[in-house]
Amino acid sequence: MATIPKLKIILTIAMCHFLVASVGLTMVPTEQLLRVGVDGQLSIDLSDVEAASFDFGRLSKAEPLAVLHPSSAEDVAMMVKAANGNCFCVSARGHGHSINGQAQTDNGVVIEMSGSRSKTAVTGPRVFEEEMYVDVWGGELWIEVLRATLKQGLAPKSWTDYLYLSVGGTLSNAGISGQTFNHGPQISNVYQLDVVTGKGELLTCSEEHNSELFHGVLGGLGQFGIITRARIALEPAPQRVRWIRVLYSNFLTFTKDQEFLISLHGNPASQKFDYVEGFVIVDEGLINNWRSSFFSPSNPVKITSVNSDGGVLYCLEITKNYHDLNANDIDQEIEALLEKLNFIPTSVFTTDLAYVDFLDRVHKAELKLRSKGLWDVPHPWLNLFIPKSKIEEFDKGVFKGILGNKNTSGPILIYPMNKNKWDQRSSVVTPDEGVFYLVAFLRSALDTQGKTQTLEYLSNQNRQILRFCDDGGIKAKQYLPHYTTQDEWVDHFGDKWDQFYQRKMEFDPRRILATGQRIFKPCSPNDDHVNVAAW
């Protein structure tokens, strides 16, 4: 055990010289850097650096100078203070599920918030049963939050479809899924945060205390601080889920029913569904692929067997939560709701499973893909918020136009949300309408599977979709946004840009945080004044 401190000293000294040689920092005495005194592990090991160089998107690579596995929020603060004083960049990385290198840096340190080495001194989720909330380390994965809260019969209200994401990561974006229409995004279900700002200050914030930081960090793309703790609202957890999928051949009928279902958000639980999503089917293989394995392999659904609209089908996905004690009532409640919808009568598919199994459904699909070597491939995903008034135009121009009947190499999700469930004080931007849709193109690039599944083809298709929105005045907003110029970011934030800019100047004036987002030009050692020129 005596060799561990020596290893940390060696790594820290190496880090010091590496920073000086690589980015021209003013020499800082070794003793001064050693006073950073992190209890975690600061590593320049090639395997650590390589792991932090990629993300889920696998569209870019950026090698950090070092990787910190913190053991506490104080470790994070100490590293950010060192970076702030010496002008190198810091990016917090959770499960690495970003698409366009948002958590990467090639000129600084990646702080690995998730993983066992990052939590050697960090306790797991702490559930407060009477108060109905849970305190969670920012690098904790949502699957671990769920497991901890279920032991007390509780669960967070709002989810993402994939639970192997970090709490800090989803809260830095929004965190959305089929429950969003009812409970709002995950950022609307947070009571309190501990945040390390770009100045290295460790602050507790909430609506009442340090509120500007609180609202800025939620959906703030990591620009103002690193979330080290979140206090998340809980509710009694159901035991089981009735999972239903129905098909539509007419887009307007499909969206009318989706919008009707989300309008029921204020009704008693017995008079609404708990989850509303949907997806678009533009080729016959998609409906029976990994995302749609819900359907029976022995009885696959074929587009040609249904009178589809322009070669496209639409699937509504809904669930009803329940407890064993009210199992006898669930069929009647579901039947009453389904009677108000106008799906294809013969297309009802139903399954029943434990609540945890429904929430963790995508992970099972991940394991199948990993076994086939189809997980660690490029993912040119595109996520858009589309105003309700433009969704029909989007269907005609994109689903039936740009995509046609070509193999799409992955699911296309589509579902509406209520804007009044989003706190407009947060940093997130959404369309300026009461209802807007998420349209998510979750494709995988498989260069061995034909031209329409190559990275080049899918990336070009994404550009066509964005141009279609721009040319048609659709005023779409990117979710998990990616831009390369500050002008594009200014346009993205619109009326919120001035506030976003001021928050940056207040909480990260040296622009050292989350530089992989490419919103602000990072500082350089020779900066004598604040310069926020674009990349």
XYZ file of C-alpha atoms in Angstrom, residues 31 37-38 62 143 155 186 217 326 395 435 515:
12
model
C 5.264 21.279 -5.045
C -3.830 16.719 -3.131
C -6.542 14.660 -4.828
C -9.632 13.617 -28.785
C -29.837 1.951 -13.258
C -38.537 5.372 -7.944
C -35.609 14.787 -15.547
C -26.643 23.960 -14.839
C -55.185 -3.623 -8.593
C -43.545 13.801 -42.103
C -46.801 20.978 -27.777
C -14.926 22.621 -24.363
